[in-house]
Amino acid sequence: MLILPAMKAPIYSVRMHGCHRKSHLTGAERIVSAADLETVCAELLRRALDHERGRADAVRLSVDEIDPASVRRGRLPDLRTVPAADVREGRCEARRFLCRAGVSPEAADGAFAALSAGAAPGGGNMRGAMIVDADSGRRLEPDPARGVRASRMDLAPAARRCLVLELARVGLDNAHVREALVLAAKVLSAPGIVAELCWSDDPSYTAGYVAAPELGYVRFPHLKSRGGEHGGRAFFWRAGTVPLDATIAFLEKAVLLVDEIGRIEPPSTGV
Ligand code: AMP
């Protein structure tokens, strides 16, 4: 069990990255106590080897001890589901929410087009996210193949137990939703970030979301067609608060442990 903040025992950031034929296959982030370290490493390794899109042929596990004094606490965004009959309607709704969050229509359209086509050069999936200028729609990530990975975030054990129960209550308890909520909590707390758009690259998972500080985590059951292998994330960034380098450093390096969950609304129709 993780005890913070007057903790003497070490805690660790564990990051997993699995590749297949040199392309990104899967990744995951955890923050764990020494007691859970080996179990979690084994779980993440298994996940890379058993992935839906194939068996990873290279897996990198990074384990870094963290200074407990550097750990920030956070809360998950509230979750709600906006029903949509199909992908076209889902994307239309998602675009509307992005615009409500302050993203320009051009920037939203550019992100949908890039994610649909495969946002990495050559049309593959990126390992991380695009950073998109929320006004001009220009892509700003320094490396368009890798993108920027939000890293070093997790749920505290009590919050994880609570989230599992709350999501199960509304029929949404799966790893996609749990992990995406934690990722969104980190992204929305980053300086300069206006909103996030995501849909998965896992062929069987069609849902996606828009997250923004004032909107929370807005889930759409269909943001891509079943069987589609293109997915990814766009982090919309606005100039004027902090330099982009500071936003990227926060996303990659700041440590966030979520110890409070948000409100979880039941979906009204198909999940
Ligand atoms: P997933 O939701 O895990 O299927 O991930 C979908 C896509 O989101 C991946 O292909 C990456 O492009 C991107 N992604 C996944 N994890 C992260 C992360 N921690 N930070 C930034 N982008 C990510």
XYZ file of N, CA and C and ligand atoms in Angstrom:
836
model
N 0.845 -1.203 0.000
C 0.000 0.000 0.000
C 0.880 1.252 0.000
N 0.440 2.263 -0.723
C 1.211 3.478 -0.874
C 0.832 4.458 0.237
N 1.826 4.941 0.986
C 1.506 5.866 2.074
C 2.195 7.203 1.791
N 1.438 8.240 1.731
C 1.979 9.565 1.418
C 1.383 10.565 2.397
N 1.990 11.695 2.685
C 3.261 12.120 2.120
C 4.463 11.913 3.040
N 4.228 11.570 4.307
C 5.358 11.476 5.228
C 6.037 10.125 5.069
N 6.229 9.735 3.831
C 6.652 8.378 3.577
C 8.172 8.271 3.593
N 8.631 7.199 4.193
C 10.079 6.950 4.172
C 10.385 5.931 3.068
N 9.462 4.968 2.865
C 9.719 3.907 1.888
C 9.742 4.499 0.482
N 10.580 3.957 -0.383
C 10.658 4.528 -1.735
C 9.411 4.235 -2.570
N 9.135 5.109 -3.520
C 8.107 4.832 -4.518
C 8.741 4.965 -5.900
N 8.070 4.326 -6.874
C 8.681 4.215 -8.188
C 7.699 4.591 -9.292
N 8.233 5.220 -10.315
C 7.488 5.384 -11.559
C 7.876 4.201 -12.447
N 6.856 3.483 -12.954
C 7.115 2.369 -13.872
C 6.484 2.729 -15.207
N 7.287 2.676 -16.261
C 6.771 2.978 -17.603
C 7.040 1.794 -18.515
N 6.049 1.435 -19.284
C 6.215 0.305 -20.215
C 5.991 0.796 -21.637
N 6.835 0.357 -22.540
C 6.614 0.638 -23.965
C 6.875 -0.634 -24.758
N 5.862 -1.098 -25.467
C 5.990 -2.305 -26.285
C 5.919 -1.954 -27.760
N 6.799 -2.555 -28.549
C 6.837 -2.315 -30.002
C 6.642 -3.616 -30.752
N 6.144 -3.493 -31.968
C 6.093 -4.635 -32.868
C 6.696 -4.180 -34.186
N 7.728 -4.856 -34.628
C 8.447 -4.470 -35.858
C 8.776 -2.984 -35.870
N 9.299 -2.537 -34.790
C 9.777 -1.148 -34.617
C 8.663 -0.097 -34.573
N 7.378 -0.529 -34.613
C 6.284 0.441 -34.492
C 5.690 0.371 -33.088
N 5.155 1.520 -32.644
C 4.521 1.563 -31.326
C 3.347 0.581 -31.253
N 3.297 -0.213 -30.200
C 2.180 -1.140 -30.004
C 1.380 -0.766 -28.766
N 2.054 -0.557 -27.666
C 1.339 -0.281 -26.420
C 2.267 0.400 -25.413
N 1.636 1.113 -24.469
C 2.415 1.751 -23.412
C 1.558 1.876 -22.170
N 2.182 2.043 -21.024
C 1.419 2.213 -19.782
C 2.296 2.864 -18.725
N 1.637 3.475 -17.770
C 2.309 4.241 -16.707
C 1.756 3.822 -15.358
N 2.617 3.600 -14.401
C 2.158 3.344 -13.036
C 3.074 4.044 -12.032
N 2.549 4.296 -10.844
C 3.370 4.758 -9.720
C 3.097 3.792 -8.581
N 4.130 3.134 -8.089
C 3.899 2.034 -7.145
C 4.882 2.065 -5.988
N 4.492 1.385 -4.931
C 5.383 1.221 -3.782
C 6.381 0.106 -4.086
N 7.418 0.034 -3.252
C 8.423 -1.019 -3.425
C 7.767 -2.394 -3.353
N 6.766 -2.536 -2.476
C 6.128 -3.843 -2.284
C 5.414 -4.323 -3.551
N 4.916 -3.381 -4.363
C 4.150 -3.771 -5.557
C 4.974 -3.755 -6.839
N 6.222 -3.354 -6.721
C 7.013 -3.079 -7.921
C 7.127 -4.294 -8.853
N 7.495 -5.426 -8.307
C 7.732 -6.579 -9.181
C 6.442 -7.075 -9.808
N 5.362 -7.089 -9.016
C 4.068 -7.544 -9.554
C 3.634 -6.661 -10.709
N 3.767 -5.355 -10.522
C 3.313 -4.422 -11.560
C 4.189 -4.549 -12.804
N 5.497 -4.709 -12.636
C 6.375 -4.897 -13.806
C 5.950 -6.146 -14.580
N 5.651 -7.219 -13.860
C 5.243 -8.467 -14.532
C 3.915 -8.271 -15.263
N 2.981 -7.548 -14.623
C 1.675 -7.273 -15.269
C 1.851 -6.506 -16.568
N 2.712 -5.493 -16.531
C 2.884 -4.651 -17.723
C 3.599 -5.413 -18.834
N 4.525 -6.259 -18.446
C 5.217 -7.079 -19.449
C 4.212 -8.020 -20.132
N 3.368 -8.642 -19.317
C 2.354 -9.564 -19.841
C 1.426 -8.839 -20.810
N 1.089 -7.625 -20.445
C 0.184 -6.838 -21.278
C 0.791 -6.575 -22.668
N 2.086 -6.293 -22.705
C 2.741 -6.038 -23.993
C 2.810 -7.325 -24.817
N 2.960 -8.453 -24.134
C 3.083 -9.724 -24.871
C 1.735 -10.246 -25.349
N 0.657 -9.831 -24.665
C -0.687 -10.336 -25.012
C -1.535 -9.290 -25.720
N -0.923 -8.331 -26.366
C -1.736 -7.222 -26.882
C -2.631 -7.652 -28.029
N -3.812 -7.006 -28.079
C -4.821 -7.326 -29.110
C -4.264 -7.179 -30.529
N -3.360 -6.195 -30.723
C -2.854 -5.961 -32.076
C -1.590 -6.761 -32.379
N -1.224 -7.677 -31.502
C -0.061 -8.525 -31.772
C 0.826 -8.610 -30.549
N 1.812 -9.508 -30.647
C 2.719 -9.716 -29.518
C 3.895 -8.753 -29.672
N 4.180 -8.001 -28.637
C 5.329 -7.089 -28.707
C 6.594 -7.910 -28.931
N 7.453 -7.434 -29.856
C 8.729 -8.133 -30.031
C 9.879 -7.368 -29.355
N 9.539 -6.225 -28.771
C 10.515 -5.508 -27.938
C 9.734 -4.774 -26.861
N 10.137 -4.934 -25.627
C 9.434 -4.280 -24.522
C 10.467 -3.550 -23.671
N 10.204 -2.260 -23.459
C 11.090 -1.503 -22.575
C 10.330 -1.190 -21.293
N 10.903 -1.587 -20.166
C 10.314 -1.254 -18.856
C 11.277 -0.302 -18.170
N 10.802 0.885 -17.811
C 11.670 1.835 -17.099
C 11.166 1.959 -15.674
N 12.066 1.846 -14.738
C 11.716 1.980 -13.325
C 12.578 3.099 -12.740
N 11.920 4.139 -12.234
C 12.661 5.260 -11.652
C 12.135 5.555 -10.268
N 13.036 5.618 -9.308
C 12.609 6.013 -7.963
C 12.223 7.497 -7.983
N 11.174 7.807 -7.233
C 10.643 9.171 -7.229
C 10.838 9.780 -5.857
N 11.152 11.057 -5.851
C 11.224 11.770 -4.577
C 9.786 12.009 -4.093
N 9.403 11.450 -2.946
C 8.009 11.611 -2.486
C 7.594 13.077 -2.366
N 8.570 13.949 -2.110
C 8.240 15.378 -1.961
C 7.792 15.983 -3.297
N 8.100 15.311 -4.411
C 7.750 15.879 -5.725
C 6.351 15.452 -6.185
N 5.688 14.605 -5.403
C 4.398 14.054 -5.853
C 3.278 15.077 -5.657
N 2.589 15.396 -6.739
C 1.397 16.252 -6.658
C 0.177 15.374 -6.493
N -0.835 15.899 -5.828
C -2.108 15.189 -5.691
C -3.100 15.771 -6.663
N -4.048 14.946 -7.124
C -5.028 15.470 -8.071
C -6.351 14.731 -8.009
N -7.285 15.217 -8.788
C -8.645 14.653 -8.841
C -8.941 14.289 -10.284
N -9.714 13.232 -10.481
C -10.127 12.866 -11.843
C -11.180 13.848 -12.339
N -11.227 14.088 -13.657
C -12.327 14.897 -14.187
C -13.650 14.130 -14.075
N -14.756 14.851 -13.991
C -16.078 14.216 -14.017
C -16.276 13.541 -15.374
N -16.970 12.405 -15.370
C -17.197 11.671 -16.624
C -18.672 11.661 -17.003
N -18.936 11.954 -18.258
C -20.290 11.748 -18.778
C -20.191 11.215 -20.196
N -21.282 10.600 -20.661
C -21.305 10.019 -22.008
C -22.318 10.772 -22.845
N -21.897 11.155 -24.045
C -22.818 11.793 -24.988
C -23.157 10.757 -26.058
N -24.429 10.349 -26.136
C -24.763 9.300 -27.091
C -24.644 9.803 -28.529
N -24.275 8.899 -29.413
C -24.224 9.226 -30.843
C -24.471 7.926 -31.582
N -25.227 8.006 -32.669
C -25.644 6.790 -33.371
C -24.480 6.134 -34.088
N -23.557 6.924 -34.586
C -22.464 6.356 -35.392
C -21.241 7.274 -35.312
N -20.203 6.900 -36.050
C -18.940 7.638 -35.983
C -19.126 9.081 -36.463
N -19.893 9.253 -37.528
C -20.068 10.614 -38.074
C -20.695 11.537 -37.027
N -21.747 11.015 -36.385
C -22.426 11.818 -35.365
C -21.516 12.025 -34.136
N -20.788 10.963 -33.766
C -19.874 11.060 -32.621
C -18.835 12.137 -32.845
N -18.240 12.153 -34.035
C -17.189 13.148 -34.313
C -17.761 14.554 -34.388
N -18.972 14.644 -34.906
C -19.622 15.957 -34.997
C -19.847 16.511 -33.575
N -20.327 15.657 -32.673
C -20.527 16.067 -31.269
C -19.192 16.410 -30.612
N -18.187 15.562 -30.852
C -16.874 15.791 -30.227
C -16.299 17.124 -30.698
N -16.475 17.432 -31.973
C -15.990 18.712 -32.527
C -16.681 19.888 -31.829
N -17.998 19.716 -31.598
C -18.760 20.763 -30.930
C -18.203 21.014 -29.507
N -17.909 19.928 -28.797
C -17.367 20.086 -27.436
C -15.976 20.717 -27.466
N -15.157 20.333 -28.453
C -13.822 20.950 -28.542
C -13.956 22.458 -28.750
N -14.871 22.832 -29.621
C -15.059 24.272 -29.884
C -15.558 24.980 -28.629
N -16.450 24.318 -27.871
C -16.908 24.907 -26.605
C -15.748 25.113 -25.636
N -14.746 24.232 -25.742
C -13.588 24.337 -24.829
C -12.607 25.403 -25.299
N -12.876 26.027 -26.436
C -12.007 27.110 -26.905
C -11.073 26.733 -28.026
N -11.255 25.538 -28.590
C -10.428 25.114 -29.730
C -11.080 25.678 -30.995
N -10.268 26.214 -31.912
C -10.853 26.775 -33.138
C -11.361 25.622 -34.021
N -12.377 25.870 -34.861
C -12.876 24.815 -35.753
C -11.769 24.264 -36.655
N -10.845 25.138 -37.101
C -9.749 24.675 -37.982
C -8.843 23.703 -37.223
N -8.537 24.050 -35.973
C -7.647 23.186 -35.185
C -8.324 21.845 -34.911
N -9.622 21.877 -34.600
C -10.352 20.619 -34.344
C -10.370 19.769 -35.619
N -10.710 20.374 -36.746
C -10.798 19.613 -38.000
C -9.446 19.000 -38.377
N -8.377 19.780 -38.172
C -7.038 19.282 -38.499
C -6.692 18.064 -37.649
N -7.074 18.104 -36.367
C -6.753 16.976 -35.479
C -7.550 15.733 -35.881
N -8.842 15.907 -36.192
C -9.637 14.744 -36.643
C -9.019 14.139 -37.908
N -8.604 15.002 -38.845
C -8.045 14.498 -40.107
C -6.748 13.736 -39.844
N -5.887 14.296 -38.981
C -4.596 13.646 -38.721
C -4.792 12.305 -38.011
N -5.671 12.270 -37.003
C -5.868 11.008 -36.271
C -6.510 9.956 -37.176
N -7.404 10.372 -38.059
C -8.065 9.406 -38.955
C -7.070 8.775 -39.919
N -6.098 9.590 -40.370
C -5.161 9.101 -41.392
C -3.969 8.375 -40.776
N -3.800 8.477 -39.442
C -2.574 7.984 -38.805
C -1.653 9.189 -38.674
N -1.464 9.666 -37.446
C -0.851 10.983 -37.254
C 0.671 10.981 -37.367
N 1.291 9.800 -37.388
C 2.755 9.759 -37.540
C 3.103 9.920 -39.022
N 4.309 10.405 -39.312
C 4.705 10.505 -40.719
C 4.611 9.110 -41.360
N 4.031 9.032 -42.531
C 3.870 7.716 -43.173
C 2.545 7.077 -42.820
N 1.757 7.729 -41.960
C 0.408 7.239 -41.684
C 0.278 6.205 -40.580
N 1.302 6.042 -39.755
C 1.186 5.105 -38.631
C 0.648 5.812 -37.393
N 0.553 5.059 -36.304
C 0.143 5.652 -35.036
C 1.367 6.201 -34.309
N 1.146 7.286 -33.580
C 2.238 7.850 -32.795
C 2.336 7.124 -31.457
N 3.497 7.216 -30.862
C 3.649 6.638 -29.520
C 3.017 7.559 -28.478
N 3.099 8.848 -28.716
C 2.524 9.830 -27.807
C 1.463 10.654 -28.506
N 1.314 11.901 -28.055
C 0.242 12.754 -28.580
C 0.796 13.846 -29.484
N -0.073 14.316 -30.398
C 0.228 15.548 -31.123
C 0.006 16.703 -30.144
N 0.777 17.761 -30.298
C 0.439 19.022 -29.617
C -0.050 19.947 -30.723
N -1.287 20.400 -30.573
C -1.906 21.191 -31.636
C -2.180 22.598 -31.115
N -1.724 23.610 -31.868
C -2.027 24.993 -31.493
C -3.542 25.178 -31.563
N -4.133 25.563 -30.444
C -5.605 25.597 -30.338
C -6.231 26.655 -31.236
N -5.432 27.600 -31.732
C -5.969 28.639 -32.623
C -5.663 28.337 -34.087
N -4.371 28.161 -34.399
C -4.002 27.991 -35.816
C -4.159 26.541 -36.289
N -4.134 25.595 -35.358
C -4.179 24.185 -35.738
C -2.815 23.633 -36.130
N -1.781 24.465 -36.023
C -0.439 23.992 -36.378
C 0.014 22.910 -35.390
N 0.723 21.896 -35.901
C 1.273 20.875 -35.007
C 2.592 21.352 -34.443
N 2.748 21.186 -33.128
C 3.883 21.788 -32.448
C 4.799 20.768 -31.779
N 4.421 19.482 -31.784
C 5.279 18.532 -31.061
C 6.644 18.437 -31.758
N 7.731 18.414 -30.954
C 9.063 18.432 -31.552
C 9.341 17.215 -32.442
N 8.776 16.067 -32.106
C 9.047 14.864 -32.898
C 7.697 14.276 -33.322
N 7.314 14.447 -34.601
C 5.966 14.037 -35.028
C 5.775 12.517 -35.101
N 6.824 11.744 -35.002
C 6.650 10.291 -34.971
C 6.378 9.844 -33.533
N 7.128 10.395 -32.612
C 6.979 9.985 -31.208
C 5.836 10.737 -30.537
N 5.723 12.036 -30.835
C 4.764 12.862 -30.111
C 5.250 13.105 -28.700
N 4.343 13.556 -27.853
C 4.678 13.832 -26.449
C 3.879 12.871 -25.590
N 4.550 12.180 -24.708
C 3.838 11.242 -23.815
C 3.614 11.864 -22.447
N 2.354 11.843 -22.032
C 2.057 12.197 -20.644
C 2.509 11.010 -19.806
N 3.246 11.282 -18.766
C 3.897 10.200 -18.048
C 3.885 10.462 -16.549
N 4.241 9.452 -15.779
C 4.384 9.571 -14.313
C 3.086 9.990 -13.626
N 2.019 9.224 -13.904
C 0.751 9.489 -13.206
C 0.087 8.152 -12.906
N -0.727 8.146 -11.856
C -1.440 6.918 -11.487
C -2.518 7.268 -10.463
N -3.317 6.261 -10.141
C -4.298 6.381 -9.070
C -3.677 5.906 -7.763
N -3.966 6.575 -6.663
C -3.614 6.038 -5.348
C -4.495 4.803 -5.122
N -4.018 3.828 -4.338
C -4.762 2.566 -4.208
C -6.224 2.730 -3.782
N -6.503 3.603 -2.821
C -7.898 3.748 -2.369
C -8.760 4.352 -3.478
N -8.189 5.303 -4.210
C -8.935 5.924 -5.311
C -9.182 4.900 -6.426
N -8.219 4.020 -6.658
C -8.396 2.979 -7.683
C -9.580 2.071 -7.312
N -9.626 1.663 -6.046
C -10.724 0.773 -5.607
C -12.066 1.471 -5.790
N -12.084 2.710 -5.423
C -13.315 3.498 -5.527
C -13.737 3.653 -6.995
N -12.773 3.931 -7.858
C -13.080 4.134 -9.282
C -13.629 2.849 -9.912
N -12.999 1.721 -9.576
C -13.464 0.439 -10.124
C -14.942 0.227 -9.770
N -15.288 0.489 -8.517
C -16.682 0.294 -8.079
C -17.625 1.245 -8.799
N -17.225 2.512 -8.880
C -18.097 3.522 -9.508
C -18.283 3.249 -10.998
N -17.202 2.858 -11.678
C -17.330 2.568 -13.114
C -18.155 1.301 -13.337
N -17.962 0.320 -12.470
C -18.728 -0.935 -12.605
C -20.224 -0.652 -12.453
N -20.553 0.261 -11.559
C -21.947 0.622 -11.306
C -22.637 1.103 -12.583
N -21.880 1.745 -13.490
C -22.497 2.260 -14.720
C -22.058 1.447 -15.950
N -21.462 0.275 -15.703
C -21.098 -0.620 -16.822
C -19.902 -0.149 -17.630
N -19.019 0.632 -17.017
C -17.895 1.182 -17.789
C -16.534 0.794 -17.207
N -16.502 -0.233 -16.348
C -15.210 -0.541 -15.746
C -14.335 -1.340 -16.704
N -13.464 -0.654 -17.396
C -12.452 -1.328 -18.217
C -11.170 -0.495 -18.174
N -10.065 -1.138 -18.571
C -8.754 -0.484 -18.455
C -8.684 0.773 -19.317
N -9.365 0.768 -20.467
C -9.330 1.956 -21.331
C -9.834 3.174 -20.574
N -11.001 3.025 -19.964
C -11.620 4.180 -19.299
C -10.796 4.580 -18.069
N -10.414 3.606 -17.262
C -9.637 3.920 -16.051
C -8.362 4.693 -16.399
N -7.621 4.152 -17.369
C -6.328 4.767 -17.677
C -6.495 6.108 -18.377
N -7.513 6.205 -19.227
C -7.729 7.462 -19.941
C -8.140 8.566 -18.954
N -8.910 8.220 -17.931
C -9.292 9.226 -16.941
C -8.058 9.776 -16.213
N -7.145 8.876 -15.866
C -5.934 9.309 -15.158
C -5.070 10.169 -16.082
N -4.954 9.718 -17.337
C -4.171 10.492 -18.297
C -4.782 11.885 -18.484
N -6.109 11.922 -18.608
C -6.781 13.214 -18.814
C -6.575 14.116 -17.592
N -6.578 13.527 -16.389
C -6.347 14.340 -15.178
C -4.985 15.027 -15.264
N -3.995 14.283 -15.723
C -2.646 14.877 -15.842
C -2.619 15.938 -16.928
N -3.185 15.621 -18.090
C -3.139 16.546 -19.232
C -3.872 17.848 -18.898
N -5.033 17.734 -18.253
C -5.814 18.940 -17.954
C -5.160 19.797 -16.879
N -4.252 19.200 -16.106
C -3.583 20.018 -15.091
C -2.311 20.665 -15.650
N -1.970 20.378 -16.896
C -0.746 20.945 -17.479
C -0.974 22.400 -17.885
N -0.019 23.273 -17.593
C -0.188 24.683 -17.959
C -0.233 24.843 -19.476
N -1.174 25.657 -19.955
C -1.263 25.937 -21.394
C -2.175 24.995 -22.157
N -2.596 23.880 -21.533
C -3.453 22.927 -22.264
C -4.917 23.359 -22.154
N -5.580 23.371 -23.319
C -6.972 23.818 -23.406
C -7.924 22.619 -23.446
N -7.528 21.545 -24.111
C -8.420 20.393 -24.274
C -7.619 19.209 -24.804
N -8.248 18.051 -24.731
C -7.649 16.820 -25.280
C -8.698 16.094 -26.110
N -8.249 15.475 -27.200
C -9.108 14.596 -28.019
C -8.414 13.246 -28.110
N -9.184 12.166 -27.944
C -8.562 10.829 -28.009
C -9.513 9.798 -28.567
N -8.996 8.928 -29.408
C -9.620 7.623 -29.571
C -8.514 6.589 -29.705
N -8.860 5.366 -29.318
C -7.864 4.309 -29.162
C -7.429 3.751 -30.520
N -6.231 3.166 -30.529
C -5.816 2.446 -31.735
C -6.162 0.960 -31.635
N -6.737 0.526 -30.526
C -7.153 -0.879 -30.421
C -8.380 -1.095 -31.306
N -8.325 -2.048 -32.254
C -9.395 -2.198 -33.248
C -10.785 -2.414 -32.651
N -10.874 -3.058 -31.488
C -12.202 -3.383 -30.963
C -12.767 -2.274 -30.079
N -12.001 -1.226 -29.831
C -12.470 -0.199 -28.897
C -12.797 1.080 -29.670
N -14.083 1.347 -29.830
C -14.512 2.439 -30.723
C -14.768 3.760 -29.985
N -14.838 3.705 -28.665
C -15.171 4.929 -27.914
C -13.973 5.875 -27.866
N -14.260 7.133 -27.640
C -13.201 8.130 -27.484
C -13.725 9.238 -26.594
N -12.939 10.288 -26.423
C -13.389 11.366 -25.539
C -12.776 12.706 -25.907
N -13.434 13.720 -25.407
C -12.891 15.079 -25.367
C -12.805 15.428 -23.892
N -11.679 15.958 -23.464
C -11.569 16.408 -22.072
C -11.115 17.859 -22.067
N -11.654 18.615 -21.143
C -11.275 20.030 -21.005
C -11.577 20.440 -19.567
N -10.835 21.420 -19.040
C -11.023 21.766 -17.624
C -12.468 22.088 -17.265
N -13.180 22.836 -18.105
C -14.558 23.226 -17.735
C -15.575 22.148 -18.119
N -15.211 21.210 -18.967
C -16.183 20.214 -19.451
C -16.025 18.871 -18.753
N -14.851 18.605 -18.194
C -14.566 17.278 -17.657
C -14.240 16.325 -18.797
N -14.546 15.053 -18.577
C -14.212 13.984 -19.538
C -15.522 13.586 -20.216
N -15.631 13.951 -21.480
C -16.880 13.709 -22.213
C -16.645 12.559 -23.183
N -17.347 11.479 -22.935
C -17.114 10.225 -23.648
C -18.109 10.060 -24.789
N -17.632 9.565 -25.928
C -18.503 9.315 -27.083
C -18.344 7.839 -27.450
N -19.433 7.087 -27.513
C -19.301 5.643 -27.739
C -18.665 5.282 -29.084
N -18.805 6.162 -30.080
C -18.221 5.838 -31.398
C -17.441 7.027 -31.929
N -16.110 6.938 -31.846
C -15.308 7.970 -32.535
C -14.518 7.349 -33.677
N -14.561 6.022 -33.770
C -13.981 5.367 -34.944
C -14.753 4.072 -35.189
N -14.573 3.512 -36.395
C -15.301 2.287 -36.741
C -14.609 1.081 -36.122
N -15.420 0.074 -35.805
C -14.856 -1.173 -35.281
C -13.874 -1.748 -36.302
N -12.729 -2.209 -35.831
C -11.720 -2.779 -36.727
C -10.662 -1.755 -37.133
N -10.945 -0.474 -36.936
C -9.976 0.565 -37.337
C -8.741 0.535 -36.448
N -7.578 0.602 -37.063
C -6.331 0.523 -36.282
C -5.694 1.890 -36.064
N -6.312 2.936 -36.610
C -5.748 4.272 -36.393
C -6.385 4.921 -35.164
N -5.538 5.405 -34.286
C -6.019 6.117 -33.110
C -4.919 7.016 -32.616
N -5.222 7.801 -31.629
C -4.188 8.670 -31.083
C -4.778 9.750 -30.213
N -3.937 10.714 -29.914
C -4.357 11.809 -29.031
C -3.871 13.145 -29.566
N -4.672 14.170 -29.350
C -4.247 15.545 -29.620
C -4.392 16.324 -28.327
N -3.318 16.988 -27.916
C -3.372 17.914 -26.784
C -3.388 19.319 -27.392
N -4.463 20.056 -27.153
C -4.586 21.397 -27.717
C -3.957 22.397 -26.752
N -3.060 23.200 -27.284
C -2.239 24.093 -26.459
C -2.439 25.527 -26.912
N -2.493 26.451 -25.959
C -2.639 27.865 -26.331
C -1.431 28.656 -25.852
N -0.842 29.408 -26.767
C 0.305 30.251 -26.421
C -0.139 31.352 -25.462
N 0.773 31.814 -24.629
C 0.456 32.975 -23.795
C 0.589 32.706 -22.318
N 0.423 31.457 -21.880
C 0.557 31.188 -20.442
C 2.009 30.840 -20.111
N 2.498 29.793 -20.738
C 3.876 29.344 -20.485
C 4.485 28.938 -21.828
N 5.814 28.898 -21.900
C 6.429 28.394 -23.140
C 6.061 26.919 -23.341
N 6.046 26.495 -24.601
C 5.677 25.099 -24.893
C 6.595 24.107 -24.169
N 7.868 24.443 -24.070
C 8.820 23.552 -23.368
C 8.358 23.247 -21.944
N 7.787 24.258 -21.294
C 7.348 24.071 -19.901
C 6.141 23.133 -19.858
N 5.253 23.265 -20.836
C 4.098 22.355 -20.893
C 4.582 20.919 -21.102
N 5.501 20.752 -22.035
C 5.988 19.394 -22.344
C 6.732 18.807 -21.137
N 7.535 19.634 -20.480
C 8.268 19.132 -19.298
C 7.274 18.681 -18.228
N 6.197 19.440 -18.042
C 5.188 19.060 -17.049
C 4.541 17.730 -17.445
N 4.143 17.615 -18.715
C 3.459 16.389 -19.163
C 4.347 15.153 -18.975
N 5.627 15.322 -19.277
C 6.521 14.160 -19.244
C 7.076 13.862 -17.861
N 7.278 14.897 -17.055
C 8.087 14.677 -15.839
C 7.354 14.892 -14.515
N 6.378 15.782 -14.472
C 5.718 16.037 -13.180
C 5.032 14.754 -12.711
N 5.053 14.497 -11.420
C 4.464 13.256 -10.894
C 3.082 13.567 -10.325
N 2.090 12.864 -10.805
C 0.715 13.110 -10.335
C 0.109 11.822 -9.795
N -0.305 11.880 -8.551
C -1.010 10.751 -7.959
C -2.439 11.209 -7.680
N -3.393 10.549 -8.334
C -4.790 10.947 -8.205
C -5.371 10.273 -6.966
N -5.838 11.074 -6.021
C -6.386 10.454 -4.809
C -7.864 10.768 -4.620
N -8.465 11.395 -5.636
C -9.910 11.681 -5.551
C -10.531 11.431 -6.917
N -11.635 10.720 -6.947
C -12.265 10.485 -8.247
C -13.332 11.553 -8.490
N -13.760 11.660 -9.733
C -14.777 12.651 -10.068
C -16.158 12.003 -10.095
N -17.163 12.786 -10.491
C -18.518 12.258 -10.621
C -18.580 11.386 -11.868
N -19.286 10.239 -11.770
C -19.398 9.343 -12.925
C -20.871 9.235 -13.279
N -21.244 9.768 -14.403
C -22.662 9.700 -14.812
C -22.912 8.452 -15.633
N -24.037 7.770 -15.407
C -24.337 6.589 -16.232
C -24.660 7.006 -17.654
N -24.232 6.216 -18.651
C -24.596 6.534 -20.030
C -26.081 6.272 -20.238
N -26.735 7.080 -21.081
C -28.165 6.881 -21.282
C -28.428 5.768 -22.303
N -27.527 5.617 -23.287
C -27.689 4.533 -24.265
C -26.364 3.839 -24.436
N -26.236 3.002 -25.512
C -25.097 2.119 -25.770
C -23.751 2.625 -25.284
N -22.993 1.770 -24.575
C -21.696 2.157 -24.030
C -20.574 1.733 -24.958
P -4.736 3.939 -26.134
O -5.835 4.773 -25.577
O -3.822 3.369 -25.107
O -5.206 2.973 -27.156
O -3.817 4.981 -26.895
C -4.222 5.572 -28.094
C -3.132 6.480 -28.584
O -2.988 7.567 -27.680
C -1.739 5.862 -28.710
O -1.546 5.255 -29.948
C -0.851 7.064 -28.565
O -0.757 7.731 -29.802
C -1.624 7.950 -27.610
N -1.181 7.777 -26.222
C -1.297 6.666 -25.451
N -0.783 6.865 -24.228
C -0.336 8.149 -24.221
C 0.312 8.948 -23.245
N 0.613 8.481 -22.032
N 0.619 10.227 -23.583
C 0.327 10.704 -24.809
N -0.273 10.004 -25.765
C -0.601 8.731 -25.492
